[in-house]
């Protein structure tokens, strides 16, 4: 049995700071954590990095953390801007923590860019904490509104680097363990070597393995993994 | 109502929804538990509708399930937040005031009764403003206006690119006026807020209060006036407010990202009125000013920056003050995190991602493309042997920009411009320096291009 679940469903169910492997990103993770805990520091943070470096994980962990403290938090997935509306940004300055993901998705959409610009101003005026994530530095997002670019560059801008092999291995094993799955190191290494070093893809593989191992009542061994994912 | 009831709803929703759905739609809700109802406050109509359409069923089901014989609590969805749970927020301008008690108040009495919110930021003072060649005129004009509001420089129109200090100057004027005359009624707002307040006032049938609010100020400070573009009703309202204030010799200060006449979507009668007083331009700060800004800002954050470090950063970040501040913020955050002193090596390391991005963005190719677009010529014209003035000038500018912004050698730059000799590039660079000092128009072109390329 192999069901491939779309990303974002069932995968990041437990995105928290505890199950995030920082690797070379300790400073960025610490800044996000501080913001989530309302522990001072820069109120507006911009995180950027390629796919699979953990931006979404961190934003969701931050929302989770804020809620656990009894604060209202909002996660705005701009990758789905098509089914949302800039109107959903109204009043967000009343919320304790606002996390905006995939800002690149609304580049060159004037209504969204303007709405984000105005939201930024309101957040700043009210001192609301905000973490924004995108796949490039502010100047490289392809935004048309220079006012928005300069504001993104104004806050604390932090780059997230991809994990090295050791980090990937640790992240994969940790994720497996959290699902109650024992993934021996050689299996993790096999996946890294033969399949992918891309985090989201690895997690999708893990998901398939999880289902398959459950269905077949088998442990994760290299032969079994080969059977399932080829 | 039982507190664990909402907790139970949350647990169920967290199980049934994807983490993203939960974080996007459920976590932003603020809950007010009342005796026989569960009141959920959403930040806006959009979130409210979404929750209502997709999740209210699950919520009511859960509520019913946990009913312990006292009847199922009613689910109420409203717009609001923890901050507004007790009092509804409305900005003062759209809030019906106590004015209605009086039928015919005189203008002075009116003003005395309205609670004006200045929105002034106390940290934006003239003292904190770093003065340099690029903003000298605007700074001087702002001081004049602060000394003598409603006088000769009315309205004061400050324009320039993003992040150059227009808003700072505006607040500085307001702050100084209040310093001198503590009961002065100053209102600062972004043009977007004027639009928003007006819409709310129309909805709440309080447009007269809205008018009275803005017409009873001693100084009105409106930021980013270009956002009025295409909003006809707001422009109409602002037009009347503008006239009213001008007649009463009240000060108006506006900022904009461009010269009034160049704002598309703005009524002609507004554009012409904006030019009635004094129009001043702020340019991007030159190197020395950027260094001074960095050193000042660092001290405000409790750090001292060596001139060497300040020069290193200022030479590389030239587009605007915001980006300069962003770079400094990055360095300071890194110093706090690692506990290391801010040396040149440390700064280079802390900014390496940022600077790498800049270098990637500023290539000779990109410069050629940007210059060609600016002068409406083709990139192939710039690399062609043609020597007519209409392409020679843009080509010289592009070469000078390539020398200034990239690390390419003169022969490499010459090569990229159709195999020209390095002496041609050198000549172009010298020519541009000369032209910039005696041709204002060309100097402005150069600044605009530099800004476009580095931001």
XYZ file of C-alpha atoms in Angstrom:
685
model
C 0.000 0.000 0.000
C 1.337 3.375 -0.803
C -0.744 6.459 -0.429
C 0.998 9.686 -1.132
C -0.480 12.384 0.977
C -0.199 15.918 -0.315
C 2.256 18.094 1.560
C 0.859 19.919 4.507
C -1.640 17.252 5.373
C -0.702 15.042 8.242
C 2.956 15.844 7.792
C 3.480 18.866 9.892
C 0.930 17.796 12.441
C 3.338 18.306 15.264
C 5.506 21.146 13.990
C 7.137 22.492 17.108
C 10.483 23.905 18.130
C 11.365 20.621 19.802
C 11.263 18.655 16.619
C 13.135 21.160 14.520
C 16.759 20.434 13.735
C 18.491 23.802 13.659
C 21.744 22.840 11.977
C 23.480 26.046 10.915
C 20.352 28.086 11.617
C 20.637 28.385 15.375
C 20.458 32.162 15.354
C 17.364 32.283 13.160
C 15.615 29.609 15.192
C 16.425 31.410 18.399
C 15.067 34.706 17.011
C 11.814 33.035 15.921
C 11.479 31.271 19.235
C 11.994 34.484 21.120
C 9.361 36.219 19.085
C 6.924 33.324 19.565
C 7.478 33.426 23.317
C 7.099 37.184 23.386
C 10.589 37.382 24.806
C 11.583 40.738 23.311
C 13.864 41.255 20.367
C 12.899 42.516 16.946
C 9.127 42.569 16.550
C 9.193 41.907 12.816
C 11.300 39.125 11.355
C 11.758 38.157 7.729
C 12.970 34.601 7.068
C 14.145 33.478 3.687
C 15.570 30.353 2.165
C 14.918 27.699 -0.458
C 12.265 25.008 -0.444
C 12.407 22.556 2.402
C 14.643 24.519 4.751
C 11.917 24.641 7.387
C 10.258 28.028 7.008
C 6.744 26.651 7.289
C 7.713 24.410 10.172
C 9.072 27.385 12.113
C 6.046 29.569 11.421
C 3.657 26.851 12.497
C 5.729 26.116 15.573
C 5.589 29.811 16.449
C 1.775 29.846 16.134
C 1.591 26.737 18.261
C 3.790 28.286 20.917
C 1.783 31.510 21.041
C -1.468 29.567 21.436
C 0.041 27.534 24.231
C 0.642 30.839 26.011
C -2.988 31.746 25.545
C -2.341 34.225 22.748
C -4.193 34.470 19.467
C -1.967 33.715 16.491
C -2.638 33.608 12.780
C -0.875 31.675 10.052
C -1.425 33.178 6.609
C -0.522 30.761 3.782
C -0.042 33.061 0.810
C 0.715 30.075 -1.408
C -3.072 29.727 -1.346
C -3.702 33.394 -2.049
C -5.861 32.363 -4.985
C -8.621 31.147 -2.714
C -8.068 33.796 -0.069
C -8.538 37.539 -0.221
C -6.491 40.543 0.879
C -9.482 41.259 3.121
C -8.243 38.512 5.423
C -5.366 40.778 6.472
C -7.708 43.326 8.011
C -7.616 43.618 11.758
C -4.656 41.260 12.149
C -2.851 43.907 14.177
C -5.264 42.960 16.970
C -3.711 39.510 17.140
C -0.628 38.774 19.226
C 1.425 36.979 16.580
C 1.003 37.050 12.813
C 2.918 34.556 10.647
C 2.888 35.078 6.897
C 4.207 32.263 4.709
C 5.277 32.180 1.050
C 5.149 35.906 0.448
C 6.673 35.336 -3.008
C 3.330 33.878 -4.084
C 1.691 37.314 -4.187
C 4.518 39.140 -5.985
C 3.204 41.374 -8.752
C -0.370 41.170 -7.461
C -1.030 44.827 -6.672
C -4.006 44.311 -4.354
C -2.109 41.818 -2.181
C 1.094 43.833 -2.177
C -0.718 46.982 -1.112
C -2.698 45.108 1.552
C 0.513 43.626 2.986
C 2.169 47.030 2.962
C -0.701 48.531 4.928
C -0.746 45.550 7.276
C 2.979 45.999 7.874
C 2.423 49.631 8.851
C -0.372 48.719 11.221
C 1.648 45.900 12.782
C 4.542 48.242 13.340
C 2.359 50.926 14.854
C 0.718 48.492 17.222
C 3.927 46.624 18.053
C 2.403 43.313 16.979
C 4.915 40.500 16.529
C 5.145 39.240 12.996
C 7.207 36.615 11.192
C 7.205 36.643 7.412
C 8.761 33.963 5.229
C 9.665 33.874 1.553
C 11.907 32.007 -0.857
C 14.231 34.957 -1.521
C 15.659 38.038 0.151
C 13.259 41.023 0.037
C 14.854 42.529 -3.068
C 14.715 39.233 -4.942
C 11.026 38.449 -4.436
C 9.866 40.237 -7.566
C 7.591 42.582 -5.616
C 6.392 45.632 -7.531
C 5.751 47.888 -4.579
C 9.104 49.332 -3.474
C 7.479 50.466 -0.219
C 6.841 46.842 0.697
C 10.353 45.712 -0.274
C 12.000 48.391 1.820
C 9.834 47.518 4.805
C 10.660 43.825 4.612
C 14.340 44.761 4.507
C 13.849 47.034 7.507
C 13.094 44.332 10.039
C 15.421 41.560 11.116
C 16.209 39.611 7.939
C 17.506 36.097 8.491
C 18.585 33.492 6.024
C 17.782 29.819 6.571
C 20.321 27.424 5.107
C 19.509 23.872 4.057
C 20.629 21.169 6.467
C 23.795 19.251 5.737
C 23.652 15.428 5.511
C 24.128 14.978 9.200
C 21.279 17.366 9.909
C 19.035 15.719 7.332
C 19.723 12.338 8.873
C 18.894 13.609 12.326
C 15.717 15.312 11.096
C 14.528 12.209 9.276
C 15.153 9.924 12.216
C 13.536 12.347 14.623
C 10.453 12.616 12.456
C 10.249 8.831 12.222
C 10.641 8.452 15.973
C 7.863 10.973 16.599
C 5.607 8.782 14.510
C 6.521 5.769 16.576
C 8.619 4.383 13.791
C 12.093 3.055 14.340
C 14.325 4.056 11.460
C 17.801 2.582 11.760
C 20.604 4.855 10.669
C 21.492 2.713 7.662
C 17.924 3.029 6.389
C 17.996 6.792 6.782
C 21.315 6.899 4.996
C 19.971 4.704 2.240
C 17.076 7.110 1.669
C 19.415 10.086 1.584
C 21.828 8.434 -0.806
C 19.378 6.790 -3.142
C 16.383 9.020 -3.082
C 16.493 12.605 -2.121
C 18.175 15.171 0.018
C 15.152 17.358 -0.176
C 13.385 17.593 3.157
C 9.743 17.755 2.004
C 10.352 14.842 -0.354
C 11.994 12.825 2.382
C 9.015 13.443 4.627
C 6.677 12.314 1.868
C 8.729 9.129 1.574
C 8.586 8.688 5.302
C 4.850 9.005 5.136
C 4.625 6.223 2.569
C 6.944 4.056 4.612
C 4.882 4.697 7.711
C 1.689 3.539 6.021
C 3.390 0.575 4.379
C 5.072 -0.616 7.532
C 1.797 -0.373 9.389
C -0.090 -2.241 6.686
C 2.548 -4.954 6.302
C 3.369 -5.118 9.998
C 7.041 -4.939 9.097
C 9.940 -3.031 10.536
C 11.920 -0.603 8.413
C 14.778 -2.544 6.890
C 16.633 -1.755 3.700
C 14.984 -4.606 1.746
C 11.544 -3.517 2.924
C 12.257 0.114 2.061
C 13.473 -0.936 -1.377
C 10.215 -2.810 -1.855
C 8.117 0.182 -0.959
C 9.887 3.116 -2.538
C 11.967 1.339 -5.139
C -19.883 28.302 30.739
C -17.448 25.542 31.317
C -13.926 26.553 30.270
C -12.981 23.048 29.245
C -15.754 23.113 26.681
C -13.896 25.387 24.297
C -10.791 23.398 25.080
C -12.652 20.291 23.966
C -13.708 22.011 20.754
C -10.118 22.994 20.129
C -8.854 19.492 20.673
C -11.398 18.074 18.294
C -10.731 20.683 15.639
C -6.997 20.213 15.967
C -7.503 16.506 15.311
C -9.878 16.947 12.415
C -8.311 19.857 10.574
C -4.928 20.038 8.921
C -2.373 21.942 10.970
C -2.468 24.656 8.370
C -6.251 25.037 8.545
C -6.062 25.062 12.302
C -3.314 27.685 12.389
C -4.958 29.835 9.762
C -8.579 29.846 10.885
C -8.874 28.645 14.463
C -5.865 30.032 16.295
C -6.641 33.658 15.375
C -10.016 33.429 17.095
C -10.428 35.012 20.453
C -12.901 33.296 22.722
C -15.203 34.934 25.178
C -17.052 32.456 27.332
C -20.390 33.569 28.612
C -23.006 31.880 30.690
C -25.093 30.475 27.897
C -22.996 31.225 24.882
C -19.611 30.859 23.340
C -18.542 34.047 21.626
C -15.828 33.720 18.993
C -14.160 36.905 17.834
C -12.569 36.887 14.375
C -10.125 39.578 13.234
C -12.138 40.397 10.110
C -15.185 39.559 8.032
C -13.257 37.227 5.752
C -12.083 34.981 8.579
C -15.504 35.174 10.183
C -17.274 34.011 7.008
C -14.754 31.261 6.442
C -15.119 29.889 9.962
C -18.862 30.237 9.775
C -19.133 28.406 6.468
C -16.702 25.608 7.100
C -16.210 24.988 10.780
C -19.246 26.212 12.683
C -20.902 22.798 12.185
C -18.038 20.978 13.866
C -17.977 23.525 16.659
C -21.716 23.321 17.373
C -21.584 19.524 17.228
C -18.857 19.458 19.821
C -20.693 21.928 21.989
C -23.778 19.723 21.859
C -21.768 16.630 22.687
C -20.362 18.164 25.819
C -23.663 19.534 26.996
C -24.062 18.474 30.584
C -27.760 18.961 30.936
C -27.619 22.719 31.185
C -28.485 23.225 27.537
C -26.106 23.649 24.616
C -24.347 27.004 24.676
C -25.165 29.221 21.750
C -22.353 29.880 19.265
C -21.892 33.547 18.417
C -19.431 34.698 15.764
C -18.377 38.320 15.686
C -15.623 40.566 14.456
C -13.366 41.672 17.276
C -10.356 40.725 19.343
C -9.167 40.440 22.892
C -8.299 44.120 22.748
C -11.805 44.989 21.639
C -13.721 42.385 23.558
C -15.152 45.026 25.844
C -15.152 48.148 23.701
C -15.565 48.255 19.971
C -12.653 49.911 18.235
C -13.227 52.697 15.876
C -10.761 55.365 15.072
C -11.694 58.692 16.618
C -12.579 60.129 13.242
C -15.281 57.597 12.555
C -16.584 57.408 16.098
C -19.706 59.437 16.780
C -18.646 62.056 19.276
C -20.415 63.859 22.018
C -20.863 66.652 19.518
C -24.410 65.757 18.795
C -25.536 67.256 22.062
C -24.878 70.702 20.688
C -26.771 71.883 17.729
C -24.741 74.856 16.631
C -21.300 74.784 18.115
C -18.827 77.366 16.948
C -15.768 75.918 15.213
C -13.542 76.566 18.229
C -15.930 74.883 20.612
C -16.223 71.994 18.222
C -12.510 71.522 18.142
C -12.237 71.682 21.872
C -14.606 68.792 22.244
C -13.062 66.434 19.753
C -10.494 64.090 21.093
C -7.755 64.221 18.493
C -5.276 61.382 18.335
C -1.998 62.701 16.982
C -0.374 59.327 16.146
C 2.952 61.164 16.436
C 5.947 58.991 17.186
C 8.014 60.749 19.846
C 11.264 59.182 18.636
C 11.006 60.912 15.254
C 12.522 64.276 16.164
C 14.731 66.756 14.344
C 17.538 65.788 16.717
C 17.342 62.178 15.599
C 17.300 63.134 11.927
C 20.679 62.849 10.222
C 21.136 65.829 8.037
C 23.119 65.666 4.805
C 23.362 67.041 1.310
C 20.620 64.759 0.072
C 17.977 66.048 2.455
C 19.213 69.524 3.388
C 16.474 71.431 1.635
C 13.687 69.238 2.957
C 15.144 69.472 6.445
C 15.360 73.259 6.325
C 11.828 73.575 4.986
C 10.519 71.218 7.661
C 12.149 73.293 10.403
C 10.624 76.451 8.957
C 7.174 74.906 8.940
C 7.571 73.665 12.503
C 8.574 77.184 13.597
C 5.764 78.841 11.724
C 2.924 76.438 10.967
C 0.255 77.703 8.623
C 2.666 80.306 7.288
C 4.334 80.711 3.942
C 5.114 77.040 3.310
C 1.600 75.732 3.177
C 1.083 73.034 2.115
C 4.483 71.449 2.523
C 4.900 68.634 0.036
C 7.846 66.274 0.624
C 8.575 63.711 -2.048
C 11.225 61.092 -2.717
C 11.830 57.343 -2.920
C 11.070 54.830 -0.223
C 12.958 54.808 3.050
C 14.606 58.206 2.759
C 13.114 59.864 5.839
C 9.977 61.606 4.585
C 7.850 60.187 7.379
C 10.530 60.964 9.939
C 10.611 64.645 8.918
C 6.859 64.848 9.013
C 6.700 63.493 12.558
C 9.560 65.791 13.552
C 7.516 68.800 12.446
C 4.496 67.589 14.395
C 6.568 66.885 17.490
C 8.193 70.294 17.432
C 4.866 72.074 16.980
C 3.491 70.222 19.999
C 6.636 71.020 21.997
C 6.102 74.702 21.404
C 2.362 74.617 21.794
C 1.269 71.599 23.831
C -2.429 72.051 23.102
C -1.931 72.167 19.338
C -4.137 69.666 17.577
C -1.920 67.686 15.260
C -3.084 64.629 13.394
C -0.707 62.351 11.543
C -2.055 59.543 9.416
C -1.335 57.426 6.424
C -3.513 58.228 3.437
C -4.811 54.663 3.571
C -6.202 55.360 7.028
C -7.983 58.448 5.775
C -9.608 56.273 3.126
C -10.458 53.561 5.669
C -11.897 56.030 8.171
C -14.026 57.599 5.514
C -15.435 54.249 4.429
C -16.232 53.394 8.048
C -17.813 56.785 8.603
C -20.024 56.250 5.575
C -21.021 52.818 6.870
C -21.799 54.145 10.325
C -23.563 57.181 9.046
C -21.091 59.450 10.780
C -19.592 61.278 7.839
C -20.300 64.645 9.467
C -18.207 63.624 12.457
C -15.502 62.497 10.103
C -15.498 65.888 8.407
C -15.499 67.765 11.671
C -12.619 65.677 12.977
C -10.245 66.455 10.144
C -11.420 70.026 9.718
C -10.730 70.931 13.322
C -7.003 70.227 13.402
C -4.211 72.779 13.560
C -1.987 70.660 11.376
C -2.828 67.678 9.209
C 0.041 65.371 8.286
C -0.800 62.892 5.537
C 1.707 60.253 4.532
C 2.089 58.519 1.166
C -0.499 60.557 -0.647
C 0.024 58.396 -3.772
C -2.280 55.825 -2.177
C -5.184 58.183 -2.901
C -4.727 57.296 -6.556
C -7.929 56.020 -8.097
C -9.964 56.562 -4.903
C -12.281 59.249 -6.176
C -14.580 59.569 -3.203
C -11.641 59.944 -0.815
C -10.013 62.482 -3.086
C -13.227 64.460 -3.171
C -13.418 64.454 0.617
C -9.756 65.299 0.988
C -10.147 68.126 -1.499
C -12.754 69.791 0.725
C -10.789 69.145 3.895
C -7.749 70.609 2.212
C -9.585 73.779 1.174
C -11.148 74.201 4.577
C -7.830 73.914 6.387
C -6.030 76.183 3.966
C -8.681 78.857 4.407
C -8.244 78.668 8.154
C -4.459 78.893 7.713
C -3.979 75.518 9.273
C -0.841 73.655 8.213
C -0.983 70.736 5.792
C 2.002 68.464 5.237
C 2.035 65.662 2.722
C 4.528 63.089 1.583
C 4.561 61.213 -1.672
C 6.850 58.882 -3.565
C 6.957 61.250 -6.543
C 6.408 64.794 -7.735
C 2.717 65.774 -7.376
C 2.140 66.165 -11.116
C 3.440 62.645 -11.716
C 0.987 60.804 -9.507
C -1.348 58.882 -11.787
C -4.959 58.590 -10.776
C -5.001 61.836 -8.795
C -7.436 64.609 -9.729
C -5.895 67.597 -11.479
C -7.355 70.066 -9.002
C -5.615 68.208 -6.170
C -2.311 68.019 -7.991
C -2.329 71.741 -8.632
C -3.247 72.535 -5.034
C -0.470 70.327 -3.708
C 1.964 72.633 -5.463
C 0.590 75.818 -3.889
C 3.061 75.938 -1.053
C 6.516 74.433 -1.070
C 7.514 71.196 -2.747
C 10.794 69.646 -1.623
C 12.635 66.546 -2.741
C 14.595 64.068 -0.600
C 17.320 62.139 -2.365
C 19.058 58.966 -1.296
C 21.734 59.814 1.278
C 25.303 60.049 0.081
C 28.072 57.954 1.627
C 29.002 60.307 4.480
C 25.382 60.640 5.547
C 24.915 56.894 5.407
C 27.923 56.452 7.670
C 26.558 59.019 10.106
C 23.137 57.348 10.099
C 24.668 53.963 10.881
C 26.799 55.269 13.716
C 23.852 57.172 15.201
C 21.502 54.239 14.980
C 24.057 51.908 16.518
C 24.444 54.172 19.532
C 20.657 54.200 19.962
C 20.834 50.401 20.171
C 23.631 50.532 22.682
C 26.476 49.643 20.321
C 29.400 51.629 19.085
C 30.392 51.138 15.476
C 33.906 51.806 14.269
C 34.181 54.104 11.238
C 35.726 51.210 9.385
C 32.656 49.047 9.929
C 30.251 51.893 9.218
C 32.025 52.642 5.930
C 32.003 48.989 4.955
C 28.232 48.764 5.373
C 27.456 52.223 3.987
C 29.456 51.571 0.828
C 27.452 48.473 0.081
C 23.946 49.482 1.095
C 23.061 52.642 -0.749
C 19.447 52.430 -1.768
C 17.721 53.791 1.305
C 17.839 54.317 5.025
C 15.494 51.444 5.827
C 17.785 48.913 4.211
C 20.707 50.491 5.985
C 18.894 50.095 9.282
C 17.959 46.536 8.364
C 21.621 45.672 7.757
C 22.625 47.216 11.068
C 19.827 45.338 12.828
C 21.206 42.121 11.366
C 24.734 42.850 12.595
C 23.572 43.811 16.072
C 21.285 40.774 16.385
C 24.199 38.570 15.423
C 26.474 40.279 17.941
C 23.864 39.789 20.666
C 23.446 36.154 19.740
C 27.137 35.295 19.629
C 28.339 37.782 22.223
C 31.155 38.791 19.910
C 32.361 42.359 19.317
C 31.425 44.044 16.028
C 34.645 43.997 14.060
C 35.010 44.329 10.304
C 35.425 40.570 9.900
C 32.412 39.945 12.080
C 30.311 42.390 10.048
C 31.324 40.800 6.754
C 30.292 37.421 8.063
C 26.997 38.652 9.503
C 26.039 40.350 6.242
C 27.342 37.779 3.825
C 23.913 36.473 2.781
C 22.582 39.954 2.266
C 25.578 41.139 0.281
C 25.660 37.986 -1.820
C 22.065 38.660 -2.824
C 22.925 42.189 -3.843
C 25.797 41.042 -5.955
C 23.648 38.503 -7.693
C 21.058 41.122 -8.480
C 23.437 43.744 -9.794
C 25.009 42.326 -12.930
C 26.176 44.203 -16.025
C 23.339 42.555 -17.891
C 20.824 43.793 -15.366
C 22.290 47.289 -15.479
C 22.036 47.361 -19.275
C 18.446 46.193 -19.131
C 17.451 48.728 -16.494
C 19.164 51.633 -18.248
C 17.677 50.651 -21.607
C 14.196 50.510 -20.101
C 14.686 53.846 -18.373
C 15.730 55.630 -21.571
C 13.419 53.606 -23.791
C 16.199 52.280 -26.003
C 17.082 48.660 -26.739
C 19.814 46.744 -24.941
C 21.250 45.992 -28.386
C 21.585 49.766 -28.909
C 23.821 49.961 -25.860
C 26.131 47.248 -27.148
C 26.041 48.421 -30.768
C 28.701 50.616 -32.398
C 26.145 53.441 -32.842
C 27.390 56.734 -31.486
C 24.360 58.997 -31.768
C 23.680 61.055 -28.666
C 20.412 59.225 -27.903
C 22.270 55.986 -27.241
C 25.737 57.259 -26.365
C 24.565 58.995 -23.182
C 22.606 56.035 -21.796
C 25.557 53.801 -22.697
C 27.960 56.022 -20.752
C 25.646 56.006 -17.772
C 25.323 52.241 -17.924
C 29.109 51.864 -18.035
C 29.566 54.207 -15.089
C 26.938 52.288 -13.132
C 28.641 48.999 -13.971
C 31.913 50.414 -12.667
C 30.214 51.684 -9.528
C 28.057 48.682 -8.719
C 29.930 45.596 -9.848
C 33.394 44.256 -9.266
C 34.103 43.856 -12.964
C 37.293 45.363 -14.344
C 37.238 48.126 -16.961
C 38.196 45.719 -19.799
C 35.427 43.336 -18.707
C 32.899 46.153 -18.730
C 34.129 47.344 -22.149
C 33.775 43.824 -23.429
C 30.190 43.581 -22.224
C 29.362 46.754 -24.165
C 30.085 45.384 -27.623
C 33.815 44.836 -27.202
C 34.778 48.411 -26.362
C 38.222 49.390 -25.132
C 38.806 49.938 -21.403
C 39.765 53.571 -22.075
C 36.270 54.125 -23.469
C 34.836 52.900 -20.174
C 37.192 55.129 -18.218
C 36.179 58.098 -20.350
C 32.502 57.307 -19.778
C 33.007 57.194 -16.008
C 34.773 60.566 -15.996
C 32.178 62.083 -18.286
C 29.335 60.962 -16.027
C 31.009 62.444 -12.942
C 31.391 65.733 -14.800
C 27.827 65.723 -16.157
C 26.329 64.904 -12.786
C 27.791 68.010 -11.235
C 26.479 70.425 -13.858
C 23.386 68.749 -15.275
C 20.625 68.371 -12.714
C 18.475 66.368 -15.000
C 21.155 63.822 -15.680
C 22.068 63.711 -12.031
C 18.496 62.824 -11.183
C 18.481 60.111 -13.843
C 21.634 58.677 -12.348
C 20.186 58.695 -8.826
C 16.985 57.066 -9.997
C 18.874 54.333 -11.794
C 21.185 53.767 -8.864
C 18.198 53.430 -6.589
C 16.354 51.056 -8.880
C 19.407 48.871 -9.218
C 20.274 48.688 -5.557
C 16.900 48.214 -3.931
